[in-house]
PDB file of C-alpha atoms in Angstrom:
ATOM      1  CA  MET A 100      32.915 -43.417 -46.411  1.00 60.00           C
ATOM      2  CA  LYS A 101      33.956 -42.224 -42.963  1.00 66.00           C
ATOM      3  CA  LYS A 102      33.899 -38.596 -44.110  1.00 61.00           C
ATOM      4  CA  LYS A 103      30.434 -39.056 -45.616  1.00 57.00           C
ATOM      5  CA  ALA A 104      29.179 -40.629 -42.401  1.00 54.00           C
ATOM      6  CA  ILE A 105      30.500 -37.687 -40.362  1.00 56.00           C
ATOM      7  CA  ILE A 106      28.862 -35.221 -42.736  1.00 54.00           C
ATOM      8  CA  ALA A 107      25.584 -37.137 -42.495  1.00 47.00           C
ATOM      9  CA  VAL A 108      25.690 -37.157 -38.678  1.00 44.00           C
ATOM     10  CA  VAL A 109      26.525 -33.448 -38.546  1.00 44.00           C
ATOM     11  CA  SER A 110      23.739 -32.695 -41.014  1.00 46.00           C
ATOM     12  CA  VAL A 111      21.167 -34.649 -39.040  1.00 44.00           C
ATOM     13  CA  PHE A 112      22.333 -33.031 -35.792  1.00 40.00           C
ATOM     14  CA  SER A 113      22.117 -29.565 -37.358  1.00 48.00           C
ATOM     15  CA  VAL A 114      18.600 -30.224 -38.611  1.00 44.00           C
ATOM     16  CA  LEU A 115      17.530 -31.441 -35.158  1.00 51.00           C
ATOM     17  CA  VAL A 116      19.035 -28.374 -33.483  1.00 49.00           C
ATOM     18  CA  LEU A 117      17.354 -26.042 -35.955  1.00 59.00           C
ATOM     19  CA  ALA A 118      14.051 -27.864 -35.560  1.00 57.00           C
ATOM     20  CA  THR A 119      14.322 -27.698 -31.771  1.00 76.00           C
ATOM     21  CA  PHE A 120      15.024 -23.981 -31.719  1.00 72.00           C
ATOM     22  CA  GLY A 121      12.348 -23.408 -34.347  1.00 89.00           C
ATOM     23  CA  ALA A 122       9.848 -25.183 -32.119  1.00 89.00           C
ATOM     24  CA  GLY A 123      11.171 -23.215 -29.139  1.00 92.00           C
ATOM     25  CA  TRP A 124      10.658 -19.945 -31.014  1.00 95.00           C
ATOM     26  CA  TYR A 125       7.109 -20.981 -31.914  1.00 95.00           C
ATOM     27  CA  LEU A 126       6.378 -21.871 -28.283  1.00 94.00           C
ATOM     28  CA  LEU A 127       7.762 -18.528 -27.116  1.00 96.00           C
ATOM     29  CA  ASP A 128       5.535 -16.610 -29.520  1.00 96.00           C
ATOM     30  CA  TYR A 129       2.565 -18.817 -28.720  1.00 96.00           C
ATOM     31  CA  ALA A 130       2.924 -18.278 -24.981  1.00 97.00           C
ATOM     32  CA  LEU A 131       4.114 -14.676 -24.712  1.00 98.00           C
ATOM     33  CA  THR A 132       2.367 -12.807 -27.534  1.00 97.00           C
ATOM     34  CA  PRO A 133      -0.584 -10.813 -26.164  1.00 97.00           C
ATOM     35  CA  PRO A 134      -4.006 -11.319 -27.782  1.00 94.00           C
ATOM     36  CA  ALA A 135      -4.984  -9.012 -30.630  1.00 95.00           C
ATOM     37  CA  ASP A 136      -8.081  -7.810 -28.729  1.00 94.00           C
ATOM     38  CA  ARG A 137      -6.238  -7.011 -25.515  1.00 95.00           C
ATOM     39  CA  SER A 138      -7.324  -3.337 -25.541  1.00 95.00           C
ATOM     40  CA  ASP A 139     -10.985  -4.050 -26.378  1.00 97.00           C
ATOM     41  CA  ILE A 140     -12.203  -2.956 -22.962  1.00 97.00           C
ATOM     42  CA  VAL A 141     -15.830  -2.633 -24.084  1.00 97.00           C
ATOM     43  CA  ASN A 142     -15.990  -6.338 -24.972  1.00 97.00           C
ATOM     44  CA  ARG A 143     -14.253  -7.246 -21.708  1.00 98.00           C
ATOM     45  CA  TYR A 144     -17.002  -5.435 -19.805  1.00 98.00           C
ATOM     46  CA  LYS A 145     -19.686  -7.258 -21.799  1.00 98.00           C
ATOM     47  CA  ARG A 146     -18.157 -10.620 -20.916  1.00 97.00           C
ATOM     48  CA  MET A 147     -17.840  -9.666 -17.252  1.00 98.00           C
ATOM     49  CA  TYR A 148     -21.472  -8.516 -17.077  1.00 98.00           C
ATOM     50  CA  ALA A 149     -22.639 -11.737 -18.738  1.00 98.00           C
ATOM     51  CA  GLU A 150     -20.929 -13.738 -15.993  1.00 97.00           C
ATOM     52  CA  TYR A 151     -21.679 -11.384 -13.082  1.00 98.00           C
ATOM     53  CA  PRO A 152     -24.886  -9.461 -13.973  1.00 98.00           C
ATOM     54  CA  TYR A 153     -25.016  -7.725 -10.579  1.00 97.00           C
ATOM     55  CA  MET A 154     -21.773  -5.925 -11.415  1.00 98.00           C
ATOM     56  CA  ARG A 155     -23.409  -3.651 -14.004  1.00 98.00           C
ATOM     57  CA  HIS A 156     -25.262  -1.554 -11.417  1.00 98.00           C
ATOM     58  CA  TRP A 157     -22.170  -1.169  -9.223  1.00 98.00           C
ATOM     59  CA  VAL A 158     -19.860  -0.173 -12.065  1.00 98.00           C
ATOM     60  CA  ASP A 159     -22.459   2.181 -13.557  1.00 97.00           C
ATOM     61  CA  SER A 160     -22.908   3.882 -10.192  1.00 97.00           C
ATOM     62  CA  LEU A 161     -19.149   4.348  -9.835  1.00 97.00           C
ATOM     63  CA  LYS A 162     -18.847   5.777 -13.328  1.00 95.00           C
ATOM     64  CA  LYS A 163     -21.844   8.068 -12.860  1.00 96.00           C
ATOM     65  CA  ALA A 164     -20.269   9.450  -9.696  1.00 95.00           C
ATOM     66  CA  LYS A 165     -16.911   9.698 -11.517  1.00 96.00           C
ATOM     67  CA  ALA A 166     -15.477   7.550  -8.732  1.00 97.00           C
ATOM     68  CA  LEU A 167     -13.860   4.929 -11.007  1.00 98.00           C
ATOM     69  CA  ARG A 168     -10.935   6.750 -12.544  1.00 98.00           C
ATOM     70  CA  ASP A 169      -8.122   6.013 -14.959  1.00 98.00           C
ATOM     71  CA  THR A 170      -4.499   6.683 -14.193  1.00 98.00           C
ATOM     72  CA  PHE A 171      -1.199   6.065 -15.985  1.00 98.00           C
ATOM     73  CA  ILE A 172       2.406   5.792 -14.879  1.00 97.00           C
ATOM     74  CA  THR A 173       5.484   5.908 -17.093  1.00 97.00           C
ATOM     75  CA  MET A 174       7.885   3.015 -16.636  1.00 95.00           C
ATOM     76  CA  PRO A 175      11.689   3.473 -16.778  1.00 92.00           C
ATOM     77  CA  GLY A 176      11.787   2.343 -20.423  1.00 89.00           C
ATOM     78  CA  GLY A 177       9.217   4.967 -21.405  1.00 95.00           C
ATOM     79  CA  GLU A 178       6.183   2.686 -21.640  1.00 97.00           C
ATOM     80  CA  ARG A 179       2.902   3.940 -20.197  1.00 98.00           C
ATOM     81  CA  HIS A 180       0.989   1.522 -17.990  1.00 98.00           C
ATOM     82  CA  HIS A 181      -2.663   1.903 -17.115  1.00 98.00           C
ATOM     83  CA  ALA A 182      -4.806   1.278 -14.046  1.00 98.00           C
ATOM     84  CA  VAL A 183      -8.217   2.177 -12.686  1.00 98.00           C
ATOM     85  CA  TYR A 184      -8.876   3.122  -9.077  1.00 98.00           C
ATOM     86  CA  ALA A 185     -11.634   4.148  -6.700  1.00 98.00           C
ATOM     87  CA  ARG A 186     -11.505   5.581  -3.214  1.00 96.00           C
ATOM     88  CA  GLY A 187     -13.397   4.068  -0.317  1.00 94.00           C
ATOM     89  CA  ASP A 188     -15.326   6.637   1.716  1.00 88.00           C
ATOM     90  CA  SER A 189     -14.360   4.946   4.975  1.00 91.00           C
ATOM     91  CA  ALA A 190     -11.059   3.416   3.862  1.00 94.00           C
ATOM     92  CA  ALA A 191      -8.804   5.249   6.323  1.00 93.00           C
ATOM     93  CA  GLY A 192      -5.820   3.981   4.341  1.00 95.00           C
ATOM     94  CA  ARG A 193      -7.068   0.427   3.774  1.00 97.00           C
ATOM     95  CA  THR A 194      -6.184  -0.377   0.172  1.00 98.00           C
ATOM     96  CA  ALA A 195      -6.375  -3.385  -2.149  1.00 98.00           C
ATOM     97  CA  VAL A 196      -4.123  -3.643  -5.214  1.00 98.00           C
ATOM     98  CA  LEU A 197      -5.704  -6.291  -7.458  1.00 98.00           C
ATOM     99  CA  VAL A 198      -3.722  -8.017 -10.213  1.00 98.00           C
ATOM    100  CA  HIS A 199      -5.353  -9.815 -13.154  1.00 98.00           C
ATOM    101  CA  GLY A 200      -4.351 -13.032 -14.887  1.00 98.00           C
ATOM    102  CA  TYR A 201      -2.876 -14.181 -18.197  1.00 98.00           C
ATOM    103  CA  THR A 202      -4.275 -12.263 -21.228  1.00 97.00           C
ATOM    104  CA  ASP A 203      -6.884 -10.576 -18.989  1.00 98.00           C
ATOM    105  CA  CYS A 204      -7.023  -6.954 -17.841  1.00 98.00           C
ATOM    106  CA  HIS A 205      -8.290  -4.892 -14.920  1.00 98.00           C
ATOM    107  CA  VAL A 206     -11.926  -5.614 -15.852  1.00 98.00           C
ATOM    108  CA  SER A 207     -11.611  -9.279 -14.835  1.00 98.00           C
ATOM    109  CA  MET A 208     -10.696  -8.206 -11.285  1.00 98.00           C
ATOM    110  CA  LEU A 209     -13.695  -5.908 -10.764  1.00 98.00           C
ATOM    111  CA  PRO A 210     -15.896  -8.601  -9.117  1.00 98.00           C
ATOM    112  CA  ILE A 211     -13.190  -9.173  -6.495  1.00 98.00           C
ATOM    113  CA  ALA A 212     -12.609  -5.420  -6.282  1.00 98.00           C
ATOM    114  CA  LYS A 213     -16.260  -5.082  -5.244  1.00 98.00           C
ATOM    115  CA  VAL A 214     -15.566  -7.439  -2.329  1.00 98.00           C
ATOM    116  CA  TYR A 215     -12.943  -5.019  -1.066  1.00 98.00           C
ATOM    117  CA  ALA A 216     -15.031  -1.953  -1.886  1.00 98.00           C
ATOM    118  CA  ASP A 217     -17.883  -3.417   0.177  1.00 97.00           C
ATOM    119  CA  MET A 218     -15.335  -3.776   3.004  1.00 97.00           C
ATOM    120  CA  GLY A 219     -14.646  -0.053   2.668  1.00 96.00           C
ATOM    121  CA  TYR A 220     -11.251  -0.306   0.938  1.00 98.00           C
ATOM    122  CA  ASN A 221      -9.632   1.862  -1.698  1.00 98.00           C
ATOM    123  CA  ILE A 222      -9.067  -0.210  -4.839  1.00 98.00           C
ATOM    124  CA  LEU A 223      -6.347  -0.022  -7.499  1.00 98.00           C
ATOM    125  CA  LEU A 224      -6.462  -2.351 -10.518  1.00 98.00           C
ATOM    126  CA  PRO A 225      -3.449  -2.149 -12.839  1.00 98.00           C
ATOM    127  CA  ASP A 226      -3.172  -3.536 -16.349  1.00 98.00           C
ATOM    128  CA  LEU A 227       0.059  -5.508 -16.496  1.00 98.00           C
ATOM    129  CA  HIS A 228       2.657  -4.987 -19.238  1.00 98.00           C
ATOM    130  CA  ALA A 229       1.151  -5.842 -22.674  1.00 98.00           C
ATOM    131  CA  HIS A 230      -2.341  -6.255 -21.202  1.00 98.00           C
ATOM    132  CA  GLY A 231      -5.401  -4.037 -21.369  1.00 98.00           C
ATOM    133  CA  LEU A 232      -4.456  -0.410 -21.997  1.00 98.00           C
ATOM    134  CA  SER A 233      -0.822  -0.797 -20.911  1.00 98.00           C
ATOM    135  CA  ASP A 234       2.018  -0.634 -23.422  1.00 98.00           C
ATOM    136  CA  GLY A 235       4.189  -3.643 -24.220  1.00 97.00           C
ATOM    137  CA  ASP A 236       4.613  -6.397 -26.770  1.00 96.00           C
ATOM    138  CA  ASP A 237       5.346  -9.444 -24.598  1.00 98.00           C
ATOM    139  CA  ILE A 238       3.668 -11.206 -21.680  1.00 98.00           C
ATOM    140  CA  GLN A 239       6.073 -11.388 -18.733  1.00 98.00           C
ATOM    141  CA  MET A 240       4.437 -14.238 -16.760  1.00 98.00           C
ATOM    142  CA  GLY A 241       4.502 -12.197 -13.556  1.00 98.00           C
ATOM    143  CA  TRP A 242       8.292 -12.071 -13.372  1.00 98.00           C
ATOM    144  CA  LYS A 243       9.369  -8.705 -14.738  1.00 97.00           C
ATOM    145  CA  ASP A 244       5.866  -7.563 -13.806  1.00 98.00           C
ATOM    146  CA  ARG A 245       6.929  -7.632 -10.166  1.00 98.00           C
ATOM    147  CA  GLU A 246       8.911  -4.427 -10.694  1.00 97.00           C
ATOM    148  CA  ASP A 247       5.926  -2.764 -12.341  1.00 97.00           C
ATOM    149  CA  VAL A 248       3.646  -3.727  -9.464  1.00 98.00           C
ATOM    150  CA  ARG A 249       6.159  -2.286  -6.981  1.00 98.00           C
ATOM    151  CA  ARG A 250       5.724   1.025  -8.796  1.00 98.00           C
ATOM    152  CA  TRP A 251       1.954   0.705  -8.524  1.00 98.00           C
ATOM    153  CA  ILE A 252       2.415   0.156  -4.783  1.00 98.00           C
ATOM    154  CA  GLY A 253       4.364   3.418  -4.696  1.00 97.00           C
ATOM    155  CA  LEU A 254       1.522   5.170  -6.484  1.00 97.00           C
ATOM    156  CA  ALA A 255      -1.012   3.695  -4.042  1.00 97.00           C
ATOM    157  CA  ASP A 256       1.076   4.989  -1.138  1.00 96.00           C
ATOM    158  CA  THR A 257       0.817   8.491  -2.612  1.00 95.00           C
ATOM    159  CA  LEU A 258      -2.671   8.300  -4.077  1.00 95.00           C
ATOM    160  CA  PHE A 259      -4.422   7.073  -0.948  1.00 95.00           C
ATOM    161  CA  ALA A 260      -2.388   8.893   1.702  1.00 90.00           C
ATOM    162  CA  SER A 261      -4.201  11.315   3.949  1.00 80.00           C
ATOM    163  CA  GLY A 262      -3.294  13.504   6.864  1.00 72.00           C
ATOM    164  CA  ARG A 263      -4.857  11.101   9.316  1.00 76.00           C
ATOM    165  CA  SER A 264      -3.682   7.720   8.041  1.00 78.00           C
ATOM    166  CA  ARG A 265      -1.115   6.060   5.819  1.00 86.00           C
ATOM    167  CA  PRO A 266      -2.123   3.368   3.326  1.00 92.00           C
ATOM    168  CA  ARG A 267      -2.185  -0.252   4.528  1.00 96.00           C
ATOM    169  CA  ILE A 268      -2.075  -2.438   1.452  1.00 98.00           C
ATOM    170  CA  VAL A 269      -3.106  -5.974   0.533  1.00 98.00           C
ATOM    171  CA  LEU A 270      -1.957  -7.360  -2.830  1.00 98.00           C
ATOM    172  CA  HIS A 271      -4.436  -9.819  -4.327  1.00 98.00           C
ATOM    173  CA  GLY A 272      -3.803 -11.648  -7.605  1.00 98.00           C
ATOM    174  CA  VAL A 273      -5.488 -14.382  -9.646  1.00 98.00           C
ATOM    175  CA  SER A 274      -3.624 -16.920 -11.848  1.00 98.00           C
ATOM    176  CA  MET A 275      -0.689 -15.070 -13.458  1.00 98.00           C
ATOM    177  CA  GLY A 276      -1.650 -12.164 -11.210  1.00 98.00           C
ATOM    178  CA  ALA A 277      -1.210 -14.503  -8.245  1.00 98.00           C
ATOM    179  CA  ALA A 278       2.239 -15.469  -9.547  1.00 98.00           C
ATOM    180  CA  THR A 279       2.968 -11.756  -9.859  1.00 98.00           C
ATOM    181  CA  VAL A 280       2.075 -10.917  -6.263  1.00 98.00           C
ATOM    182  CA  MET A 281       4.073 -13.915  -5.010  1.00 98.00           C
ATOM    183  CA  ASN A 282       7.064 -12.659  -6.983  1.00 98.00           C
ATOM    184  CA  VAL A 283       6.525  -9.218  -5.453  1.00 98.00           C
ATOM    185  CA  ALA A 284       6.426 -10.813  -1.991  1.00 96.00           C
ATOM    186  CA  GLY A 285      10.084 -11.800  -2.281  1.00 95.00           C
ATOM    187  CA  GLU A 286      11.247  -8.223  -2.878  1.00 96.00           C
ATOM    188  CA  ARG A 287      11.964  -5.370  -0.476  1.00 94.00           C
ATOM    189  CA  LEU A 288       8.643  -3.645   0.066  1.00 95.00           C
ATOM    190  CA  PRO A 289       7.433  -0.550   1.897  1.00 95.00           C
ATOM    191  CA  GLU A 290       5.909  -0.997   5.337  1.00 94.00           C
ATOM    192  CA  SER A 291       2.509  -0.166   3.870  1.00 96.00           C
ATOM    193  CA  VAL A 292       2.256  -3.683   2.354  1.00 97.00           C
ATOM    194  CA  LYS A 293       0.704  -5.803   5.097  1.00 96.00           C
ATOM    195  CA  CYS A 294      -0.443  -9.053   3.446  1.00 96.00           C
ATOM    196  CA  PHE A 295      -1.116 -10.948   0.212  1.00 97.00           C
ATOM    197  CA  VAL A 296      -3.827 -13.120  -1.314  1.00 98.00           C
ATOM    198  CA  GLU A 297      -2.828 -15.453  -4.141  1.00 98.00           C
ATOM    199  CA  ASP A 298      -5.521 -17.332  -6.039  1.00 98.00           C
ATOM    200  CA  CYS A 299      -4.415 -20.290  -8.232  1.00 98.00           C
ATOM    201  CA  GLY A 300      -0.866 -19.141  -8.973  1.00 98.00           C
ATOM    202  CA  TYR A 301       1.836 -21.464 -10.347  1.00 98.00           C
ATOM    203  CA  THR A 302       5.125 -22.514  -8.774  1.00 98.00           C
ATOM    204  CA  SER A 303       7.207 -21.257 -11.723  1.00 98.00           C
ATOM    205  CA  ALA A 304       6.799 -20.321 -15.367  1.00 98.00           C
ATOM    206  CA  TRP A 305       8.883 -23.429 -16.176  1.00 98.00           C
ATOM    207  CA  ASP A 306       6.508 -25.740 -14.292  1.00 98.00           C
ATOM    208  CA  GLU A 307       3.445 -24.149 -15.868  1.00 98.00           C
ATOM    209  CA  PHE A 308       4.809 -24.280 -19.417  1.00 97.00           C
ATOM    210  CA  ALA A 309       5.969 -27.873 -18.907  1.00 97.00           C
ATOM    211  CA  CYS A 310       2.441 -28.766 -17.814  1.00 97.00           C
ATOM    212  CA  GLN A 311       0.843 -27.035 -20.810  1.00 96.00           C
ATOM    213  CA  LEU A 312       3.402 -28.453 -23.241  1.00 95.00           C
ATOM    214  CA  GLY A 313       2.321 -31.918 -22.175  1.00 95.00           C
ATOM    215  CA  GLU A 314      -1.412 -31.119 -22.021  1.00 93.00           C
ATOM    216  CA  GLN A 315      -1.723 -29.222 -25.315  1.00 92.00           C
ATOM    217  CA  PHE A 316       1.010 -30.743 -27.481  1.00 90.00           C
ATOM    218  CA  GLY A 317       1.810 -34.089 -25.830  1.00 93.00           C
ATOM    219  CA  LEU A 318       5.510 -33.159 -25.577  1.00 91.00           C
ATOM    220  CA  PRO A 319       8.034 -33.571 -22.752  1.00 93.00           C
ATOM    221  CA  PRO A 320      10.023 -30.527 -21.558  1.00 95.00           C
ATOM    222  CA  PHE A 321      13.221 -31.686 -23.275  1.00 94.00           C
ATOM    223  CA  PRO A 322      14.316 -30.344 -25.650  1.00 94.00           C
ATOM    224  CA  VAL A 323      11.738 -27.731 -26.761  1.00 95.00           C
ATOM    225  CA  LEU A 324      11.148 -26.042 -23.397  1.00 97.00           C
ATOM    226  CA  TYR A 325      14.893 -25.716 -22.823  1.00 96.00           C
ATOM    227  CA  ALA A 326      15.268 -24.048 -26.212  1.00 96.00           C
ATOM    228  CA  ALA A 327      12.311 -21.732 -25.599  1.00 97.00           C
ATOM    229  CA  SER A 328      13.678 -20.690 -22.201  1.00 97.00           C
ATOM    230  CA  ALA A 329      17.103 -19.933 -23.693  1.00 97.00           C
ATOM    231  CA  LEU A 330      15.481 -17.900 -26.454  1.00 97.00           C
ATOM    232  CA  CYS A 331      13.427 -16.037 -23.845  1.00 98.00           C
ATOM    233  CA  ARG A 332      16.686 -15.043 -22.146  1.00 97.00           C
ATOM    234  CA  LEU A 333      18.080 -13.717 -25.432  1.00 97.00           C
ATOM    235  CA  ARG A 334      14.873 -12.002 -26.494  1.00 97.00           C
ATOM    236  CA  TYR A 335      13.376 -10.716 -23.228  1.00 97.00           C
ATOM    237  CA  GLY A 336      16.081 -11.002 -20.572  1.00 97.00           C
ATOM    238  CA  TRP A 337      14.648 -13.738 -18.339  1.00 98.00           C
ATOM    239  CA  THR A 338      14.274 -17.512 -18.252  1.00 98.00           C
ATOM    240  CA  PHE A 339      11.326 -19.731 -17.388  1.00 98.00           C
ATOM    241  CA  GLY A 340      13.144 -21.221 -14.400  1.00 97.00           C
ATOM    242  CA  GLU A 341      14.098 -17.782 -13.110  1.00 97.00           C
ATOM    243  CA  ALA A 342      10.437 -16.756 -12.976  1.00 98.00           C
ATOM    244  CA  SER A 343       9.754 -18.735  -9.811  1.00 98.00           C
ATOM    245  CA  PRO A 344       7.133 -17.613  -7.280  1.00 98.00           C
ATOM    246  CA  ALA A 345       8.071 -20.620  -5.121  1.00 97.00           C
ATOM    247  CA  ARG A 346      11.632 -19.343  -4.829  1.00 96.00           C
ATOM    248  CA  GLN A 347      10.440 -15.809  -4.127  1.00 96.00           C
ATOM    249  CA  LEU A 348       8.192 -17.058  -1.327  1.00 95.00           C
ATOM    250  CA  GLY A 349      11.242 -18.459   0.396  1.00 89.00           C
ATOM    251  CA  LYS A 350      12.363 -14.859   0.964  1.00 88.00           C
ATOM    252  CA  LYS A 351       9.100 -13.333   2.125  1.00 83.00           C
ATOM    253  CA  GLU A 352       8.126 -12.236   5.619  1.00 80.00           C
ATOM    254  CA  THR A 353       4.589 -11.063   4.897  1.00 87.00           C
ATOM    255  CA  PRO A 354       1.420 -13.106   5.542  1.00 93.00           C
ATOM    256  CA  MET A 355      -0.316 -14.733   2.585  1.00 95.00           C
ATOM    257  CA  LEU A 356      -3.638 -16.479   1.971  1.00 97.00           C
ATOM    258  CA  PHE A 357      -3.380 -19.271  -0.627  1.00 97.00           C
ATOM    259  CA  ILE A 358      -6.532 -20.161  -2.602  1.00 98.00           C
ATOM    260  CA  HIS A 359      -6.866 -22.926  -5.191  1.00 98.00           C
ATOM    261  CA  GLY A 360      -9.622 -24.967  -6.777  1.00 98.00           C
ATOM    262  CA  SER A 361      -9.452 -28.678  -6.018  1.00 98.00           C
ATOM    263  CA  SER A 362     -10.214 -29.546  -9.664  1.00 98.00           C
ATOM    264  CA  ASP A 363      -7.776 -27.113 -11.270  1.00 98.00           C
ATOM    265  CA  ASP A 364      -5.807 -28.884 -13.984  1.00 96.00           C
ATOM    266  CA  TYR A 365      -4.611 -25.749 -15.814  1.00 97.00           C
ATOM    267  CA  VAL A 366      -2.464 -24.778 -12.846  1.00 98.00           C
ATOM    268  CA  PRO A 367      -2.552 -28.196 -11.168  1.00 98.00           C
ATOM    269  CA  SER A 368      -3.956 -28.108  -7.654  1.00 98.00           C
ATOM    270  CA  PRO A 369      -0.905 -29.766  -6.004  1.00 98.00           C
ATOM    271  CA  MET A 370       1.130 -26.675  -6.850  1.00 98.00           C
ATOM    272  CA  VAL A 371      -0.615 -24.738  -4.077  1.00 98.00           C
ATOM    273  CA  PHE A 372       0.826 -27.045  -1.415  1.00 96.00           C
ATOM    274  CA  GLN A 373       4.348 -26.550  -2.771  1.00 96.00           C
ATOM    275  CA  LEU A 374       3.785 -22.801  -2.591  1.00 96.00           C
ATOM    276  CA  TYR A 375       2.293 -22.880   0.884  1.00 94.00           C
ATOM    277  CA  ASN A 376       5.165 -24.994   2.177  1.00 92.00           C
ATOM    278  CA  ALA A 377       7.773 -22.731   0.576  1.00 89.00           C
ATOM    279  CA  ASN A 378       7.460 -20.403   3.573  1.00 75.00           C
ATOM    280  CA  PRO A 379       4.735 -21.447   6.016  1.00 61.00           C
ATOM    281  CA  VAL A 380       5.906 -19.443   9.030  1.00 60.00           C
ATOM    282  CA  TYR A 381       6.444 -15.821   9.860  1.00 55.00           C
ATOM    283  CA  PRO A 382       9.016 -14.695  12.471  1.00 55.00           C
ATOM    284  CA  VAL A 383       7.972 -12.394  15.282  1.00 54.00           C
ATOM    285  CA  HIS A 384       9.824 -10.784  18.167  1.00 51.00           C
ATOM    286  CA  GLY A 385      11.403 -13.013  20.770  1.00 53.00           C
ATOM    287  CA  GLY A 386      12.472 -15.726  18.324  1.00 54.00           C
ATOM    288  CA  GLU A 387       9.014 -17.281  18.184  1.00 55.00           C
ATOM    289  CA  PHE A 388       7.330 -18.395  14.990  1.00 53.00           C
ATOM    290  CA  HIS A 389       3.653 -18.252  14.190  1.00 56.00           C
ATOM    291  CA  TYR A 390       1.739 -19.628  11.222  1.00 57.00           C
ATOM    292  CA  PHE A 391       0.657 -16.347   9.650  1.00 83.00           C
ATOM    293  CA  ASN A 392      -0.235 -17.934   6.323  1.00 91.00           C
ATOM    294  CA  ASP A 393      -3.522 -19.666   5.545  1.00 93.00           C
ATOM    295  CA  ILE A 394      -4.855 -21.892   2.775  1.00 96.00           C
ATOM    296  CA  TRP A 395      -8.292 -22.633   1.320  1.00 98.00           C
ATOM    297  CA  ILE A 396      -9.028 -25.298  -1.280  1.00 98.00           C
ATOM    298  CA  ALA A 397     -12.321 -24.581  -3.045  1.00 98.00           C
ATOM    299  CA  PRO A 398     -14.088 -27.947  -3.524  1.00 98.00           C
ATOM    300  CA  GLY A 399     -14.598 -28.887  -7.174  1.00 98.00           C
ATOM    301  CA  SER A 400     -13.492 -25.530  -8.600  1.00 98.00           C
ATOM    302  CA  VAL A 401     -11.454 -25.455 -11.782  1.00 98.00           C
ATOM    303  CA  HIS A 402      -8.905 -22.801 -12.661  1.00 98.00           C
ATOM    304  CA  ALA A 403      -9.697 -19.267 -11.457  1.00 98.00           C
ATOM    305  CA  ARG A 404     -13.297 -20.173 -10.602  1.00 98.00           C
ATOM    306  CA  SER A 405     -13.167 -20.296  -6.808  1.00 98.00           C
ATOM    307  CA  PHE A 406     -14.794 -16.865  -6.468  1.00 98.00           C
ATOM    308  CA  HIS A 407     -17.384 -17.660  -9.118  1.00 98.00           C
ATOM    309  CA  ASP A 408     -18.339 -20.936  -7.423  1.00 98.00           C
ATOM    310  CA  TYR A 409     -18.238 -19.730  -3.810  1.00 98.00           C
ATOM    311  CA  PRO A 410     -18.611 -15.921  -3.825  1.00 98.00           C
ATOM    312  CA  GLU A 411     -19.830 -15.591  -0.247  1.00 98.00           C
ATOM    313  CA  GLU A 412     -17.297 -17.970   1.273  1.00 98.00           C
ATOM    314  CA  TYR A 413     -14.516 -16.463  -0.841  1.00 98.00           C
ATOM    315  CA  ALA A 414     -15.385 -12.962   0.369  1.00 98.00           C
ATOM    316  CA  ASP A 415     -15.684 -14.138   3.979  1.00 98.00           C
ATOM    317  CA  ARG A 416     -12.324 -15.909   3.971  1.00 98.00           C
ATOM    318  CA  VAL A 417     -10.596 -12.952   2.344  1.00 98.00           C
ATOM    319  CA  GLU A 418     -12.153 -10.478   4.770  1.00 97.00           C
ATOM    320  CA  ARG A 419     -11.238 -12.527   7.850  1.00 96.00           C
ATOM    321  CA  PHE A 420      -7.655 -13.115   6.722  1.00 96.00           C
ATOM    322  CA  VAL A 421      -6.913  -9.631   5.434  1.00 97.00           C
ATOM    323  CA  GLY A 422      -8.608  -7.999   8.401  1.00 95.00           C
ATOM    324  CA  ARG A 423      -6.082  -9.595  10.768  1.00 93.00           C
ATOM    325  CA  PHE A 424      -3.255  -7.592   9.206  1.00 93.00           C
ATOM    326  CA  ILE A 425      -4.877  -4.484   7.729  1.00 94.00           C
ATOM    327  CA  GLY A 426      -6.999  -3.659  10.772  1.00 84.00           C
ATOM    328  CA  GLU A 427      -9.915  -1.264  10.982  1.00 73.00           C
TER     329      GLU A 427
END
């Protein structure tokens, strides 16, 4: 009887473990598999024009003048990643690198790119790994993407250099793109990177997946999220807890504007205060500290809709903040 009981317990335990890791594998595929239509750029433009009709004339004028151009870089593993860019006639080195969100592509960042173009900036809009026209089979939640974006910064330094001025760069990201630029902020960066704008980014991939696991499936983090994170380590080389913009911000010394909608429940609004408080000061000479970061909570806006709801105020706040560090 004792032997049978042990066998029964072991069997039940084995089934639970297999079920947990099966659920973890499903969650991993569900969260990190790119959409089948990711490279359907024509449809992405149609959706963007439906939401922002005024963009059609601007984009058409850029394309007619052959000012909006495609470029590719080859990553160390051999993958080709795509971006579009346009030069500002009066940029004098002022450059915005704009990073899109989860399952989006460069097209979704064009309305914000126009804000910078109207300010006279060069613009560079990359497609992240496994998004848009970039190679890749797995979404990286802004973590491994940070290395890719550092290479795009290097391209911007070369692409927009001139004899009279060196590039001065702002990195601006929305949602997963915001998480990406925050992750980049914790790395060693060239002097050309002067400031950041993050719009509705999450504190960590773990926190975001835990939130969505509860919202969409009514499940607690344990044990499925733990299994999925372990499988992500085995399959892709990183864990959900490792992918932590909040931790990266603790290492940064570059000014950042934090934007979040007050009614965001996809990336819950309280996350922005954790991020802002992760590194609210910036050291300057003489041992003094100044608050070089800023924060704006867009009243009533849900996830990634702050610009849509308040386009003029959004543009004004971005211009005033970025202008302090990029200059004329």
